[in-house]
Coordinates of C-alpha atoms in Angstrom, one line a residue:
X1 CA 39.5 -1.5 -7.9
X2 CA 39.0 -5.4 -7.2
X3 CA 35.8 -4.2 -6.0
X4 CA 34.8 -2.3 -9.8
X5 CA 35.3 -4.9 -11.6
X6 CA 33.7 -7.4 -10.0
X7 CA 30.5 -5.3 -10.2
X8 CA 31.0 -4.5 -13.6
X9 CA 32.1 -8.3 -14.6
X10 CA 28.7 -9.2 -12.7
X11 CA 26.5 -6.6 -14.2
X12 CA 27.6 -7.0 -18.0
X13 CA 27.0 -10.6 -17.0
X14 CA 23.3 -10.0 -16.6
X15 CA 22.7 -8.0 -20.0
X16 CA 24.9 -10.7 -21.4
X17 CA 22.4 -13.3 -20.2
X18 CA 18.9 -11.6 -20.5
X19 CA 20.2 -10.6 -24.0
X20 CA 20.7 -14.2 -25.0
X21 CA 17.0 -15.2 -23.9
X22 CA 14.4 -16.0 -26.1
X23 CA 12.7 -13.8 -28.0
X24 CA 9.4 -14.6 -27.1
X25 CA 9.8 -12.4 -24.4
X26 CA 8.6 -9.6 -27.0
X27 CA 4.6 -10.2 -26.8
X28 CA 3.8 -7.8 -29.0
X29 CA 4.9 -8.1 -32.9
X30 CA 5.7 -4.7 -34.6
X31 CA 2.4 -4.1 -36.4
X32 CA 1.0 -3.1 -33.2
X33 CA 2.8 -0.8 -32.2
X34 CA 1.3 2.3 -31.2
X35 CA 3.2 4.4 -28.9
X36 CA 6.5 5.0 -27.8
X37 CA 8.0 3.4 -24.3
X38 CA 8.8 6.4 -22.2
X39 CA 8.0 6.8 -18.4
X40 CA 8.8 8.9 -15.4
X41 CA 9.6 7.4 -11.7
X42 CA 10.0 8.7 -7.8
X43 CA 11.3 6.0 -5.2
X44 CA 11.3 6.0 -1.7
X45 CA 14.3 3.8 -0.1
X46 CA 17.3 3.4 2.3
X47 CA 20.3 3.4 2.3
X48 CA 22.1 -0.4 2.7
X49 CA 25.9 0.5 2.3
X50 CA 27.7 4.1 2.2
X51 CA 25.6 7.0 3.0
X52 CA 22.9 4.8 5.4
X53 CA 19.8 6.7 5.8
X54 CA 16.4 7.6 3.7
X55 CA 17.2 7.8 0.1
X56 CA 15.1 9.4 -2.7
X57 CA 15.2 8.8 -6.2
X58 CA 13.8 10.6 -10.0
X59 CA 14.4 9.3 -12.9
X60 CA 13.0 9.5 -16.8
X61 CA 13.9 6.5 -19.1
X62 CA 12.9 6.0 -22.7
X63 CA 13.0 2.5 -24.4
X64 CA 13.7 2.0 -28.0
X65 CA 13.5 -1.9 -29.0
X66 CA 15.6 -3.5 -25.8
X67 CA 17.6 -0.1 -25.1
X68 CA 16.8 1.8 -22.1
X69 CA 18.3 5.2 -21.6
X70 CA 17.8 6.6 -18.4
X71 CA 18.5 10.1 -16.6
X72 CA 18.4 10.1 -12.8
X73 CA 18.7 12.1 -9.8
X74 CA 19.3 10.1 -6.2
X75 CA 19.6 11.9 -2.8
X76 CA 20.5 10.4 0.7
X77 CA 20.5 11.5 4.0
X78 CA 23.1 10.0 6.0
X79 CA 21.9 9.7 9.7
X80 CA 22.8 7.5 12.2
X81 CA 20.8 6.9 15.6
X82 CA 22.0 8.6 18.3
X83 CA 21.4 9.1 22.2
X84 CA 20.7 12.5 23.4
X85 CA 21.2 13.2 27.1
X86 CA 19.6 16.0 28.8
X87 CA 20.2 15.8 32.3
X88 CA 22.5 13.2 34.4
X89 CA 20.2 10.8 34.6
X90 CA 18.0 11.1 31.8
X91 CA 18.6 10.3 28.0
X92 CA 16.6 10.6 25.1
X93 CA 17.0 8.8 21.5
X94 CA 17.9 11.2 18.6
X95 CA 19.2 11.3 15.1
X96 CA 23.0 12.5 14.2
X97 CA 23.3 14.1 10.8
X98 CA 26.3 13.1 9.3
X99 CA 25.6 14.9 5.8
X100 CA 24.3 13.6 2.6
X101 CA 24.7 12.5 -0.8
X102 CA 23.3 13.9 -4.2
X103 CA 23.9 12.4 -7.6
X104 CA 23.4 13.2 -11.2
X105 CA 23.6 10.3 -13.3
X106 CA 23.2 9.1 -17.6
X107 CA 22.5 5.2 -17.9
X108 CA 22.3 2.9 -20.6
X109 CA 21.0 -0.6 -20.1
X110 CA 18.9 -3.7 -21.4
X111 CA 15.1 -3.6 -20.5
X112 CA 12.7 -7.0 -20.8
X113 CA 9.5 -6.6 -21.2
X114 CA 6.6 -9.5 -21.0
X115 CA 3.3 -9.1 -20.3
X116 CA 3.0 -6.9 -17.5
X117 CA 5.9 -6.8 -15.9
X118 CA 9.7 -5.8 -16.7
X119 CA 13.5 -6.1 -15.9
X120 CA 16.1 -3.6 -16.6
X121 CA 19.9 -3.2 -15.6
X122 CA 21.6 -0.7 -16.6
X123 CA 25.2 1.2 -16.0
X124 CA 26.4 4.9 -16.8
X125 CA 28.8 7.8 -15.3
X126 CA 27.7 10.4 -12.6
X127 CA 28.7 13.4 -11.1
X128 CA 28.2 13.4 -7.3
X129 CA 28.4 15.5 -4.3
X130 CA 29.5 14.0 -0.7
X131 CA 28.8 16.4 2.4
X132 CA 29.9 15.5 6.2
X133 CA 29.5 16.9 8.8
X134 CA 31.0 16.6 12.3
X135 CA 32.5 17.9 15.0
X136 CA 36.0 18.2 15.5
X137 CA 38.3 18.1 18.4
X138 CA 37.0 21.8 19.2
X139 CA 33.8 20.8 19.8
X140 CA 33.1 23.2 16.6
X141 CA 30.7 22.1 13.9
X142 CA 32.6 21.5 10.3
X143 CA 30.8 21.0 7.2
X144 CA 32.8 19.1 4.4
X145 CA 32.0 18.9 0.3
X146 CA 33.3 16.5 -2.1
X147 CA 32.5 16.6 -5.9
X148 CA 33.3 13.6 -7.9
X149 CA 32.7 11.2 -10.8
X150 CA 31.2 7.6 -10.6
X151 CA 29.7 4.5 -12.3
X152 CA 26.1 4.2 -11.1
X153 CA 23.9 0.9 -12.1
X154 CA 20.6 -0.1 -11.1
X155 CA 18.3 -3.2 -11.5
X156 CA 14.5 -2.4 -11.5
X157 CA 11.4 -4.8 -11.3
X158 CA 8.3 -3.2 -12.5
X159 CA 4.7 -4.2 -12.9
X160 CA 1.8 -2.1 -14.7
X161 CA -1.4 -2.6 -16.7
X162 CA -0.9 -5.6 -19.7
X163 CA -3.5 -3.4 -21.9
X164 CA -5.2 -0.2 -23.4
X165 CA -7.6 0.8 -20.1
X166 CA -9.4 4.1 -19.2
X167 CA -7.0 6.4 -17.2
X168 CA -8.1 6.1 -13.9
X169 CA -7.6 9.5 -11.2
X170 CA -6.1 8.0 -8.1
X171 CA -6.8 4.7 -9.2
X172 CA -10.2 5.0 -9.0
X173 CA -12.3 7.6 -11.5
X174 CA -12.2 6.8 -15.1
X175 CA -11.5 9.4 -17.6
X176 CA -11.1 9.6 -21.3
X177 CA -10.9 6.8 -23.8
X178 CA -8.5 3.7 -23.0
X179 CA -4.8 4.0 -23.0
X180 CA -1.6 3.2 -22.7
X181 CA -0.5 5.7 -20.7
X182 CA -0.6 4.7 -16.9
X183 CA 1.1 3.8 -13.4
X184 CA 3.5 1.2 -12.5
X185 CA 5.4 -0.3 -9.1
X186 CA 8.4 -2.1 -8.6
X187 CA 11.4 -2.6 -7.0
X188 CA 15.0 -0.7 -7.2
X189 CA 18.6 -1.8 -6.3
X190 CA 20.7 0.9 -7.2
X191 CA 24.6 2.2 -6.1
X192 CA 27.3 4.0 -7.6
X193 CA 31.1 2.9 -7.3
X194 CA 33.2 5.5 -6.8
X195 CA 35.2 7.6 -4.4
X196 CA 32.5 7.1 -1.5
X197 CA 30.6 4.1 -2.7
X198 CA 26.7 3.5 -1.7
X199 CA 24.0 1.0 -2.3
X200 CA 20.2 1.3 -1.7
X201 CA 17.2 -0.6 -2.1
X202 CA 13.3 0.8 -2.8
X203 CA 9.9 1.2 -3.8
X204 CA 9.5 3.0 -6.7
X205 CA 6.2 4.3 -8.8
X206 CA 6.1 5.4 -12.3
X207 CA 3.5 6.6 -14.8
X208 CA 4.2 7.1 -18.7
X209 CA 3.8 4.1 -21.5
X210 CA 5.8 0.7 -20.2
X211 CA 5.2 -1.2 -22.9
X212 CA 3.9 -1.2 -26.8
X213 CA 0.4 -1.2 -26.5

């Protein structure tokens, strides 16, 4: 319990703070404003605390003025490194699958946009499922679900295109008329607090509209 509020205390902090800037972080005035901020994301991390092995990460997350809503899905293989021996003298390295952990998750945060780059925190409820494995004193295989409710957050740090270009295929062949729309990469920290706490950290790459352009 000490351990949810602190985060919480810590994260409403943050909005507290980035909300209190100046407002010359918006670079864009309203008159300009073309298109809505909506955008799609996949990351590829691990694992730093709890379930402690490759984690993957979807989300979609629409902006409207400093609001960022956010809908994600996180998974996590839990694996530990393990030493497989095959004879009695020889021994191999292997992996031990201790289960995984999947996550549904509704976020609402602050998102500051300036130039071309972005920060965002944000905090919501989840519904999650925990599944170990093991083997038990029977040397027999058991397989263990838990379904549960939690608080995710995340903080992001994102960087994409500062203006209207051509949309380029693989980064590289120009097509249509210049746009908004484009790709973005950045940085995750993201966790849930709950009955089996985790934490992770990423790469993560988006594509939609980041910004008013």
């Amino acid at each position: 319990m000490k351990l949810l509020l602190t985060t919480i205390t810590f994260l409403l902090v943050i909005i507290w703070r980035c909300t209190a800037q100046d407002t010359a972080l918006i670079t864009q005035p309203a008159a300009v404003k073309t298109n809505p901020i909506i955008y799609g994301d996949v990351g590829f991390g691990f694992g730093i605390a709890g379930a402690q092995g490759p984690q993957i990460t979807t989300s979609l997350n629409h902006q409207f003025k400093r609001n960022l809503f956010t809908f994600r899905f996180v998974a996590i293989a839990d694996l530990d490194l393990n030493v497989i021996s095959i004879g009695p003298f020889v021994a191999l390295p292997g992996i031990k699958d201790n289960g995984n952990l999947q996550e549904y998750a509704l976020l609402y945060g602050q998102r500051f946009v300036t130039n071309g780059h972005a920060f965002s925190v944000s905090l919501g409820a989840s519904t999650n499922t925990r599944v170990f494995k093991f083997t038990d004193s029977n040397n027999q295989k058991q397989r263990i679900a838990e379904h549960y409710i939690g608080l995710p957050f995340e903080l992001n740090i994102m960087w994409f295109k500062t203006a209207k270009r051509r949309f380029r295929i693989y980064h590289i062949i120009p097509v249509g008329k210049p746009t908004g729309l484009g790709g973005s990469i950045g940085f995750k920290f993201s966790g849930n607090i709950s009955q089996h706490s985790y934490a992770a950290l990423g790469l993560v790459y988006g594509l939609g509209y980041h910004k008013h352009y």
